[in-house]
Coordinates of C-alpha atoms and ligand atoms in Angstrom, one line a residue:
X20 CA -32.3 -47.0 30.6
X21 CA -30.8 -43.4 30.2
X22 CA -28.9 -42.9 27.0
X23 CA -25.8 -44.6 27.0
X24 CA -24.6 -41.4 25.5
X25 CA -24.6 -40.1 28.8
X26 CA -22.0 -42.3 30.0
X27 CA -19.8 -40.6 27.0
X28 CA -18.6 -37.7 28.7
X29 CA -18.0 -34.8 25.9
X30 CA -14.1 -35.0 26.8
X31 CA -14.1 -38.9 25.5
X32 CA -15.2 -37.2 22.3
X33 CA -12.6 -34.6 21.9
X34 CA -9.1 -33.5 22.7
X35 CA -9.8 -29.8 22.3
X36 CA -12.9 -27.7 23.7
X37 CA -13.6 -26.8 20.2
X38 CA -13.7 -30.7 18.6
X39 CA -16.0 -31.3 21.7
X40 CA -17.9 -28.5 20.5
X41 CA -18.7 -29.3 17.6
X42 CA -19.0 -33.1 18.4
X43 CA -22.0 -32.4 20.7
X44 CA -24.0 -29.8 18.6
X45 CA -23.6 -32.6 15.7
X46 CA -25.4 -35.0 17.8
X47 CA -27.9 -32.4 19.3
X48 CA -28.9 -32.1 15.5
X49 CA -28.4 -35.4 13.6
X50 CA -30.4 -38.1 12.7
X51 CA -28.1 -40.0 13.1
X52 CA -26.9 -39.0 16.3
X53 CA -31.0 -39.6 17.2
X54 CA -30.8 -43.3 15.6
X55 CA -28.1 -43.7 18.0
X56 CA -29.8 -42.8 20.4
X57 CA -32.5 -45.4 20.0
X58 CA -30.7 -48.1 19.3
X59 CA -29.6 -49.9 22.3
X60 CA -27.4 -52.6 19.9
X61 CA -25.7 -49.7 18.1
X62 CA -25.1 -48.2 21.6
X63 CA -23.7 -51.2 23.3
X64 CA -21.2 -51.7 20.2
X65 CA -19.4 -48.4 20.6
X66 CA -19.6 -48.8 24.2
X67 CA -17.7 -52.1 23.5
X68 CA -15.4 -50.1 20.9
X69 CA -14.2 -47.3 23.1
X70 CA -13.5 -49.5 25.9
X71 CA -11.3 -51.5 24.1
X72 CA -9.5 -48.7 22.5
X73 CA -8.9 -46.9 25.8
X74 CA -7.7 -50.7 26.8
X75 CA -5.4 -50.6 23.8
X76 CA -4.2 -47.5 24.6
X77 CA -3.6 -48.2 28.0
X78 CA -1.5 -51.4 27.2
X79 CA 0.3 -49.8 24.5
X80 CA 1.4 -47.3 27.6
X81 CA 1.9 -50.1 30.0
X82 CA 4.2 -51.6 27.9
X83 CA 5.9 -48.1 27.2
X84 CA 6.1 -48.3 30.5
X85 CA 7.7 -51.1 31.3
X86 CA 10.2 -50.9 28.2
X87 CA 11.0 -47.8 29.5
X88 CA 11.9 -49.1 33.0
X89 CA 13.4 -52.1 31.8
X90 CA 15.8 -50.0 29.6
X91 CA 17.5 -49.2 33.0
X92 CA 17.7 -52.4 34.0
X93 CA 18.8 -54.8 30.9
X94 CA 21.1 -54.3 27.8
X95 CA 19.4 -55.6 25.2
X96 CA 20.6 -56.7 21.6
X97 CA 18.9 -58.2 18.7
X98 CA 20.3 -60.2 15.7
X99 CA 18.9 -60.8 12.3
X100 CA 19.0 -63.5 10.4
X101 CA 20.2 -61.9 7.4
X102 CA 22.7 -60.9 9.1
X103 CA 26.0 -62.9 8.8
X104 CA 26.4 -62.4 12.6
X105 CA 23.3 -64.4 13.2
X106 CA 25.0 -67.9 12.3
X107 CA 28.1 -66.8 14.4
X108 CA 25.9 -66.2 17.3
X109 CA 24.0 -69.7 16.7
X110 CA 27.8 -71.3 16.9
X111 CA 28.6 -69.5 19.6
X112 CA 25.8 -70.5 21.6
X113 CA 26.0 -74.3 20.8
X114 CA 29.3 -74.3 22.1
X115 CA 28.1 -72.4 25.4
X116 CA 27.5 -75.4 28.0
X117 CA 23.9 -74.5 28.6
X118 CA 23.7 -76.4 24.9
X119 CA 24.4 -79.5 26.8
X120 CA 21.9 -79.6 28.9
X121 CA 18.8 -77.2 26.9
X122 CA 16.2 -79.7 26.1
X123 CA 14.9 -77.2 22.9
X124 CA 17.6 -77.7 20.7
X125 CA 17.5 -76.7 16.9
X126 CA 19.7 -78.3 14.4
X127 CA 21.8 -76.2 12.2
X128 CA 23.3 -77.5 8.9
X129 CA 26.7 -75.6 7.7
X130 CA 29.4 -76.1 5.1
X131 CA 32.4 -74.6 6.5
X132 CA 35.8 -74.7 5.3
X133 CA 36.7 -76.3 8.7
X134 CA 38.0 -79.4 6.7
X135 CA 41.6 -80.6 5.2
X136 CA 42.1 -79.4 1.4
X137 CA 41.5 -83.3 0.1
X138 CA 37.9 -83.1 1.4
X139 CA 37.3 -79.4 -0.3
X140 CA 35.7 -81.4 -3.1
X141 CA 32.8 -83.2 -1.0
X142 CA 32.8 -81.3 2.5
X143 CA 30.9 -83.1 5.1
X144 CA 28.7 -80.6 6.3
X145 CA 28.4 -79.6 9.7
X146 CA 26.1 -80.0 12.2
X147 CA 25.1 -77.2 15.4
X148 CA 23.0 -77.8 17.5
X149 CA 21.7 -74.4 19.4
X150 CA 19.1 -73.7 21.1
X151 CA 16.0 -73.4 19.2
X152 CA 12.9 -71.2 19.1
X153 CA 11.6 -70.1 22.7
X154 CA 13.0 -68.3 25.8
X155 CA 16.4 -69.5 27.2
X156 CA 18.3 -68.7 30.0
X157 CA 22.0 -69.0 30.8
X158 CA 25.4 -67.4 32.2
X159 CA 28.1 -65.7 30.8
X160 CA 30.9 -64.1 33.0
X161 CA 28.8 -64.1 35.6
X162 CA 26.2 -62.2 34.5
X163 CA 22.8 -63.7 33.2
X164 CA 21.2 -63.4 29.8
X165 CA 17.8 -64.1 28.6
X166 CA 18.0 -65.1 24.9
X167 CA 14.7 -65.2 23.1
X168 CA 14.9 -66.9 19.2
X169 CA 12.0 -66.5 16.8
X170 CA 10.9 -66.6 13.7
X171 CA 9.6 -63.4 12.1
X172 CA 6.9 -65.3 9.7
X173 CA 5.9 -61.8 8.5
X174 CA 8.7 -61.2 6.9
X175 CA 9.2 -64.4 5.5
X176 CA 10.3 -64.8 1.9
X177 CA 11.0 -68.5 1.0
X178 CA 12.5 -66.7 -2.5
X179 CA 14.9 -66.0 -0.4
X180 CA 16.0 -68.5 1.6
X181 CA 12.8 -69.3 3.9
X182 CA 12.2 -67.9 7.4
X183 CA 13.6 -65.2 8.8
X184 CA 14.7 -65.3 12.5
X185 CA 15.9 -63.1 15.1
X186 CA 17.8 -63.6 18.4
X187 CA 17.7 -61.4 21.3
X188 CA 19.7 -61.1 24.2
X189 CA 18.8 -59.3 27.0
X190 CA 21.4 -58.8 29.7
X191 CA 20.2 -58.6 33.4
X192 CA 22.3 -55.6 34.3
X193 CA 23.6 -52.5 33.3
X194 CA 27.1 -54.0 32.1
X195 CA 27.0 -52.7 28.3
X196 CA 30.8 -54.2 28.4
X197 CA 29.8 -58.1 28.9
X198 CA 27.9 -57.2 26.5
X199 CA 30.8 -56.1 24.1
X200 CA 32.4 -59.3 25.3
X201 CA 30.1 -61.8 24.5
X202 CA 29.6 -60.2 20.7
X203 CA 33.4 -60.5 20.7
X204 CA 34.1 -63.9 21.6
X205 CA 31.2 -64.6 18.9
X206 CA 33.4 -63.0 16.3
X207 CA 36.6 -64.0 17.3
X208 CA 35.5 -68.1 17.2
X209 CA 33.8 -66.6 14.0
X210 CA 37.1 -64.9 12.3
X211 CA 39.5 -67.9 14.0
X212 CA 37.5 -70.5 11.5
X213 CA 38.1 -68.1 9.1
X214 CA 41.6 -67.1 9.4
X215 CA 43.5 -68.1 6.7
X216 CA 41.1 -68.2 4.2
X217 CA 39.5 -66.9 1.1
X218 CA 36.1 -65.0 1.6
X219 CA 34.1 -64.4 -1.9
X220 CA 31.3 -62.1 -2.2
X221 CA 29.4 -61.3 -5.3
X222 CA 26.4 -59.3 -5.9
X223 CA 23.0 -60.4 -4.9
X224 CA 19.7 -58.1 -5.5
X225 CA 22.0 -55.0 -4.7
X226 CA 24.1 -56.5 -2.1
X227 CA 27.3 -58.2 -1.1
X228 CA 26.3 -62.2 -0.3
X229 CA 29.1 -64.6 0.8
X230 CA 29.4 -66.6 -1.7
X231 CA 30.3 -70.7 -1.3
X232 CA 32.3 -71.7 1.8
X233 CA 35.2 -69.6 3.3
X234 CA 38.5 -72.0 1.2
X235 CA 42.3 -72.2 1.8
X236 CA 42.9 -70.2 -0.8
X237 CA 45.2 -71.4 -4.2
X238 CA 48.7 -70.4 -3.4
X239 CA 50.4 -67.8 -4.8
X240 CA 53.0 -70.1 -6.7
X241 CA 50.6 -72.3 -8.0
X242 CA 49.7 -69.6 -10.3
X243 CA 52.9 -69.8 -13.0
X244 CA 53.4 -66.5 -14.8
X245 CA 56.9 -64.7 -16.1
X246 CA 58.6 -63.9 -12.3
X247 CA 59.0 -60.5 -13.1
X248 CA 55.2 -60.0 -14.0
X249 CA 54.0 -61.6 -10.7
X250 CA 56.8 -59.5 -8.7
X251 CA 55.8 -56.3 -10.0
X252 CA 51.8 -56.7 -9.3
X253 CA 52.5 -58.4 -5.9
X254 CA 55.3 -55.7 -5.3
X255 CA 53.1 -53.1 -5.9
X256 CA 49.7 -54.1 -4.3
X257 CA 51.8 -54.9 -0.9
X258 CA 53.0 -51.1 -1.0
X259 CA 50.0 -49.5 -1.8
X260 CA 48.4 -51.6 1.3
X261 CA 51.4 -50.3 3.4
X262 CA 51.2 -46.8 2.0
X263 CA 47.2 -45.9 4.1
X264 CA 48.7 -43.2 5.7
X265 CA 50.6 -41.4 3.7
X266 CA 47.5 -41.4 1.4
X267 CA 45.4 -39.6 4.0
X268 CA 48.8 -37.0 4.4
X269 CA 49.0 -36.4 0.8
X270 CA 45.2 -35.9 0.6
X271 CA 45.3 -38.6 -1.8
X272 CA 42.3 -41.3 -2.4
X273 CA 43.4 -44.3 -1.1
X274 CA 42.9 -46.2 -3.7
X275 CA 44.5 -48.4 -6.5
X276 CA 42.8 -49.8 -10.2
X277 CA 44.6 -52.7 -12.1
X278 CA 43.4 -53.9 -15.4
X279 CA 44.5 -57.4 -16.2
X280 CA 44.1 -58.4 -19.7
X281 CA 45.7 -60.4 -21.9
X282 CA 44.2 -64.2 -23.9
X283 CA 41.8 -66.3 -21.8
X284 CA 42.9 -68.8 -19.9
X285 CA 46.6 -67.2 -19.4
X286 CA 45.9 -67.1 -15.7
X287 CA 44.2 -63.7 -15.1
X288 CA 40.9 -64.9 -12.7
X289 CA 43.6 -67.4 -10.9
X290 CA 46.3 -64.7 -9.9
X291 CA 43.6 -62.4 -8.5
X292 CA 41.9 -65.0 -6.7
X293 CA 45.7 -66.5 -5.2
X294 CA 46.5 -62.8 -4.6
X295 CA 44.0 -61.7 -2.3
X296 CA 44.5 -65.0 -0.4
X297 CA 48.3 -63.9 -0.2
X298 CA 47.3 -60.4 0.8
X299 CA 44.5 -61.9 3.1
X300 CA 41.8 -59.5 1.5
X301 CA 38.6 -60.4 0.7
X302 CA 37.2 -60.9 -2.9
X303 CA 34.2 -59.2 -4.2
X304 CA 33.4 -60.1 -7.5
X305 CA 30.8 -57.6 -9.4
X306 CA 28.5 -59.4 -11.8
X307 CA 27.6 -56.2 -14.1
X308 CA 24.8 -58.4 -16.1
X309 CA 23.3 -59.6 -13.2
X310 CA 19.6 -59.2 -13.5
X311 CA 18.3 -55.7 -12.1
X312 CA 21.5 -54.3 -11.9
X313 CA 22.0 -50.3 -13.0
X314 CA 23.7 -47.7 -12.3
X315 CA 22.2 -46.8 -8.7
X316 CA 22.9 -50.5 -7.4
X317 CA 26.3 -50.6 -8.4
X318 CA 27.3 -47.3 -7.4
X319 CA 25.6 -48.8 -3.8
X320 CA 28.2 -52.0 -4.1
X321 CA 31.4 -50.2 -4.6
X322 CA 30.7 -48.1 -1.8
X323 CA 29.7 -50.6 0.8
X324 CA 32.2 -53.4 -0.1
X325 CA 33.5 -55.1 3.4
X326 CA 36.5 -53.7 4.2
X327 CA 40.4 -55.1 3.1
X328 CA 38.5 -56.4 -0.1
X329 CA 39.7 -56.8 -3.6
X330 CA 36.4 -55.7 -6.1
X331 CA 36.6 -57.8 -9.0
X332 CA 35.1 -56.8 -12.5
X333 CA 35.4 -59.3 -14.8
X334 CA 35.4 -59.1 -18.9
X335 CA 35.2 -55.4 -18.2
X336 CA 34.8 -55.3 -22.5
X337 CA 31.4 -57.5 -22.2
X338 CA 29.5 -55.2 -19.5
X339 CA 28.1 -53.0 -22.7
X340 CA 27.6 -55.4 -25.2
X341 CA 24.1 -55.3 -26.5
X342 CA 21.6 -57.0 -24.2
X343 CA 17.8 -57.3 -24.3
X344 CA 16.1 -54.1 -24.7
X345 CA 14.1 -54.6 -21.3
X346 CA 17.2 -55.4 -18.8
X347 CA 17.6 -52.7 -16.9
X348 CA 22.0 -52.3 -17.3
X349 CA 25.0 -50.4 -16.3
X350 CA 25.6 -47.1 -18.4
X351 CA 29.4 -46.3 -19.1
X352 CA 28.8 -43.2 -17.3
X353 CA 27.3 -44.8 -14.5
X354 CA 30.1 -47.1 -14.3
X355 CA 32.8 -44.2 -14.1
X356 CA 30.6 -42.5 -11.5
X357 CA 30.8 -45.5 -9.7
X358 CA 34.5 -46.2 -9.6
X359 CA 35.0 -42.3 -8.7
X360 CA 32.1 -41.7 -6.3
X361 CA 32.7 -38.8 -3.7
X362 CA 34.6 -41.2 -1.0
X363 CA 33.9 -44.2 -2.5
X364 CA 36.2 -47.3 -2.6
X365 CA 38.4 -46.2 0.0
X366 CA 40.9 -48.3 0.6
X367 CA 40.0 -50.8 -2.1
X368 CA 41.5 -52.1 -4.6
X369 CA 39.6 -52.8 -7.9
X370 CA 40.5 -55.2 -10.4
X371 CA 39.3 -55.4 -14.0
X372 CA 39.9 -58.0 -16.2
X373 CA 39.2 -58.1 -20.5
X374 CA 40.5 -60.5 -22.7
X375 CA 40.2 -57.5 -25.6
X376 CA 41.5 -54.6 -24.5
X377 CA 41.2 -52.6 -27.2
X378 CA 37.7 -52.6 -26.8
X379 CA 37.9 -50.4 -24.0
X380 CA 37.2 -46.8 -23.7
X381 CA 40.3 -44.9 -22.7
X382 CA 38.1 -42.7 -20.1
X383 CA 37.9 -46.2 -18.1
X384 CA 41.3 -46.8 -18.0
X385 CA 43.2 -43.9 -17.4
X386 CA 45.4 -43.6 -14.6
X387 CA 43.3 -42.9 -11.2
X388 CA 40.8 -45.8 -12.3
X389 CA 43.5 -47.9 -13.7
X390 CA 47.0 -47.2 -12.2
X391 CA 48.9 -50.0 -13.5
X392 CA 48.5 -52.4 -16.3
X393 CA 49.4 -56.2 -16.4
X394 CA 49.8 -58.2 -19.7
X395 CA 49.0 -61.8 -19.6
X396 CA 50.2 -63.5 -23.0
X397 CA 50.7 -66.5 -24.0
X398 CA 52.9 -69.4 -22.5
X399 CA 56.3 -68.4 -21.9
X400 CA 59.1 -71.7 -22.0
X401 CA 60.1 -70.5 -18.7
X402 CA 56.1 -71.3 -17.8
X403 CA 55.6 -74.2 -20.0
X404 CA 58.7 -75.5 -18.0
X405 CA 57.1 -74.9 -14.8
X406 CA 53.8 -76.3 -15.4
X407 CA 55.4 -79.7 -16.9
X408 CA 57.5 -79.6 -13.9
X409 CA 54.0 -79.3 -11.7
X410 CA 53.1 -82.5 -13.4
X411 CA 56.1 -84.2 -13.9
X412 CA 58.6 -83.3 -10.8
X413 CA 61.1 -86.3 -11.3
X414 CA 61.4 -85.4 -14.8
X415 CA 65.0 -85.2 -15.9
X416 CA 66.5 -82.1 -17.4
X417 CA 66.6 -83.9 -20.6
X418 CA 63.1 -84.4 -20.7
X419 CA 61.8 -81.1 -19.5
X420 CA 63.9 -79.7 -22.3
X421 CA 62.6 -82.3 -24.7
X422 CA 59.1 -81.5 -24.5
X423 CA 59.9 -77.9 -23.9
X424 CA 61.5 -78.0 -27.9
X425 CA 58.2 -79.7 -29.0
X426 CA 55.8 -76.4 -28.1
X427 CA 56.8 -73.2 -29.2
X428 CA 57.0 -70.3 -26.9
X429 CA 53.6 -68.0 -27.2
X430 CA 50.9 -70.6 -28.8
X431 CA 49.3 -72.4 -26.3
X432 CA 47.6 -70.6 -22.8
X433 CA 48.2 -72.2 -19.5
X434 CA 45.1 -73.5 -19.3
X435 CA 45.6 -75.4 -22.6
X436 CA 48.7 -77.0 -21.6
X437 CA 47.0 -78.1 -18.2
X438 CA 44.1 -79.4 -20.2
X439 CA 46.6 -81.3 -22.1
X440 CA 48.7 -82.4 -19.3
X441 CA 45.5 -83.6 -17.6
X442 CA 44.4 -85.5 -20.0
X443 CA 47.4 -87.0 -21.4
X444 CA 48.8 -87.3 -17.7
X445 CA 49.3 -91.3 -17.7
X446 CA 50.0 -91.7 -21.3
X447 CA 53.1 -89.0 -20.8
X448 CA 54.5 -91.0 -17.9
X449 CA 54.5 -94.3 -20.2
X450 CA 56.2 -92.4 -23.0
X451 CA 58.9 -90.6 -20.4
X452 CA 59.3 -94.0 -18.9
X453 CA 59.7 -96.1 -22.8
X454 CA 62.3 -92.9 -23.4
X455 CA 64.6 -93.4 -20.8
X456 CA 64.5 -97.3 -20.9
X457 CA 65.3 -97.0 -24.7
X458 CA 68.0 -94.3 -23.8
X459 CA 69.7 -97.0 -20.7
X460 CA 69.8 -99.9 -23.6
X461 CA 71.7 -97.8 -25.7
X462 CA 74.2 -96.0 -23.4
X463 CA 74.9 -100.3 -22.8
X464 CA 75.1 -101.4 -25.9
Ligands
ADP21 P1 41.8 -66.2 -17.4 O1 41.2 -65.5 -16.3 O2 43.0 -65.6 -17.9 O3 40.8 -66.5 -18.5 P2 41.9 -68.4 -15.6 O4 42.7 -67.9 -14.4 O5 40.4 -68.5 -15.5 O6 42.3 -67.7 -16.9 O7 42.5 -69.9 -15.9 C1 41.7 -71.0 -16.3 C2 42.3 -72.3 -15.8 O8 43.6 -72.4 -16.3 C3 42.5 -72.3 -14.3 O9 42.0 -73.6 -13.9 C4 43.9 -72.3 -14.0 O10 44.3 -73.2 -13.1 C5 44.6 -72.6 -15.3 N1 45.6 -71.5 -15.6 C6 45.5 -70.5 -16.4 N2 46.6 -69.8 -16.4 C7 47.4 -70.3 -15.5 C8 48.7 -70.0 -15.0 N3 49.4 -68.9 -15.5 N4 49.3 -70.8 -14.0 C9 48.6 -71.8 -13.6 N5 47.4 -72.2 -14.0 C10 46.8 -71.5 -15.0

């Protein structure tokens, strides 16, 4: 047999006239090269080697090829699981009648806020059924897609939540705008479950996660503060909301700080939460000791918050306290940097929250990071009133003003009275009821 070197003309062996060159005086001289040469096992393997590389190549270019071609023809878009439009796109698709009659289904759980307020407590979850790993087929305006699931096990990270999956779909047809379409009535099913009610984020490894299930949010009213305390916040985050443009005219960030502080349990946490229901913002809340945090992350999070979000920091006084020496941690500095950041926080509204105030550095709440501050004291008798009221609406006058004498104005927080109430609730309505008997005998008598 003549050497199967023969069969590898010099150009197989290089790209340049010089590489082959060199290449073919190497194996004029080697020993190796004259091993080679010999051995008809060694000969055949690199025979089998360079064959399949050139085959690799060649499919590599094929499908190049093809991708190329089919760009023309197909609009293509692929969804990842870790991406909150995936589980739109799963709904979406189970409601799409080719559901019905798919024989691969998968079976989704979710907890969604689709349920009355009385069931908030225990939601039923709820069950989709899409279609599941594979190829499917189906129609949409006219116009067919191709919608491939599957499961990227590579990238799986059951730390994380498990697998990982991605959808594609791949439009037959030029027609970027069906396209748009389809993506649209995905998020508009998506936003109509969720009109109406409160989103929460908070910070997970660096980035925004929804957190719990999209919830009707607590009404405004339900949170009992002095009127003219609740008017002036609500007042003034309503304006500054209205006010986007004539922020860009003046040049102005547009952007507000509120610092909330004031005893604990005096309502700060509930207002902001019934507040961005009210406003119908979002409501990021930034955990500064999560683990891992510093100053890079968080800079990353107040810049990428969704938009119309409220960014919450709460116990603003706590973020510095000593921690262990290893936990990476927010500096001050990095903190300010953050809440300034070139462009950052456009159009959002941070709130800060400390039940100490004067713990606070002054650099952090001067006016451009904090532009209006909101005390929060103790019970008012206009609030205790209101809160007894909550419990007690068929109370008489005399009775509201009874009890009302019985607890001095500024010494008990909201939530202690409504811990009080709460427990007391059924023991109260005997004693109201005894009072006003005893009070009937003796206007008889
Ligand atoms: P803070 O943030 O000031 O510590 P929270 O908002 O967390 O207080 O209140 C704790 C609990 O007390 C909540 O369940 C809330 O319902 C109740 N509460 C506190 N203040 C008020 C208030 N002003 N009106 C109604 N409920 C209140």
């Amino acid at each position: 047999m003549s050497s199967l070197l023969s069969l590898l003309p010099g150009k197989e062996f290089s790209v340049s006239g010089v590489v082959g060159g060199v290449v073919k005086d190497w194996f004029s001289h080697s020993s190796v090269a004259n091993y080679i040469k010999q051995s008809y096992m060694i000969q055949m393997s690199l025979l089998v080697g360079i064959a399949g590389g050139m085959l690799a190549i060649t499919r590599k270019q094929i499908d190049l090829m093809v991708r190329r071609f089919g760009y023309n023809f197909v609009v293509s878009v692929s969804i990842d699981s870790r991406d909150d439009s995936y589980n739109w796109m799963l709904e979406w698709l189970s409601r799409h009648p080719y559901s019905e009659t798919a024989s691969n289904l998968g079976l989704m759980t979710i907890y969604d806020a689709d349920h009355g307020e009385e069931e908030a407590d225990n939601p039923r979850p709820k069950l989709i059924i899409s279609p599941f790993l594979g190829n499917h087929f189906l129609r949409y305006k006219n116009h067919f897609f191709w919608v491939q699931r599957e499961r990227d096990l590579a990238a799986n990270d059951i730390s994380k939540g498990g697998f990982y999956e991605r959808i594609n779909f791949t439009l037959l047809g030029r027609n970027k705008q069906v396209m748009q379409d389809l993506i649209s009535d995905a998020l508009d099913m998506a936003y109509k479950k969720e009109e109406g009610k409160l989103i929460i984020f908070v910070n997970k490894g660096g980035q925004w996660k929804r957190f719990g299930i999209p919830r009707k949010p607590r009404s405004l009213s339900s949170v009992i503060l002095e009127s003219r305390v609740k008017d002036s916040v609500v007042d003034d985050v309503r304006e500054f909301l209205e006010s986007r443009q004539w922020y860009i005219d003046m040049g102005i960030p547009f952007r507000r700080g509120y610092l909330l502080y004031g005893f604990p349990g005096t309502g700060k946490s509930s207002f902001i939460t019934a507040l961005a229901g009210e406003m119908k913002m979002k409501l990021c809340i930034v955990s500064l000791n999560e683990k891992g945090m510093n100053d890079e992350q968080l800079h990353r999070l107040l810049n990428s918050a969704p938009p119309f979000s409220f960014i919450l920091l709460e116990d603003i006084d706590a973020a510095f306290r000593k921690r262990n020496k290893n936990d990476t941690m927010v500096t001050f500095g990095g903190l300010l940097n953050a809440l300034d950041g070139a462009g950052a926080m456009e159009g959002k509204i941070v709130f800060m929250t400390t039940n100490r105030i004067h713990l606070l550095d002054r650099a952090l709440i001067r006016p451009g990071r904090i532009d209006m501050r909101v005390p929060f004291n103790l019970s008012t008798s206009e609030q205790i009133t209101t809160m007894f009221l909550k419990f007690f609406p068929d109370a008489s006058e005399e009775v509201v003003a009874t009890f009302n004498s019985k607890i001095p104005e500024n010494t008990i927080s909201m939530a202690e009275l409504q811990a009080y109430l709460q427990k007391r609730k059924k023991y109260i309505i005997r004693a109201i009821d005894e009072w006003v008997e005893k009070k009937k005998r003796t206007r008889e008598a």
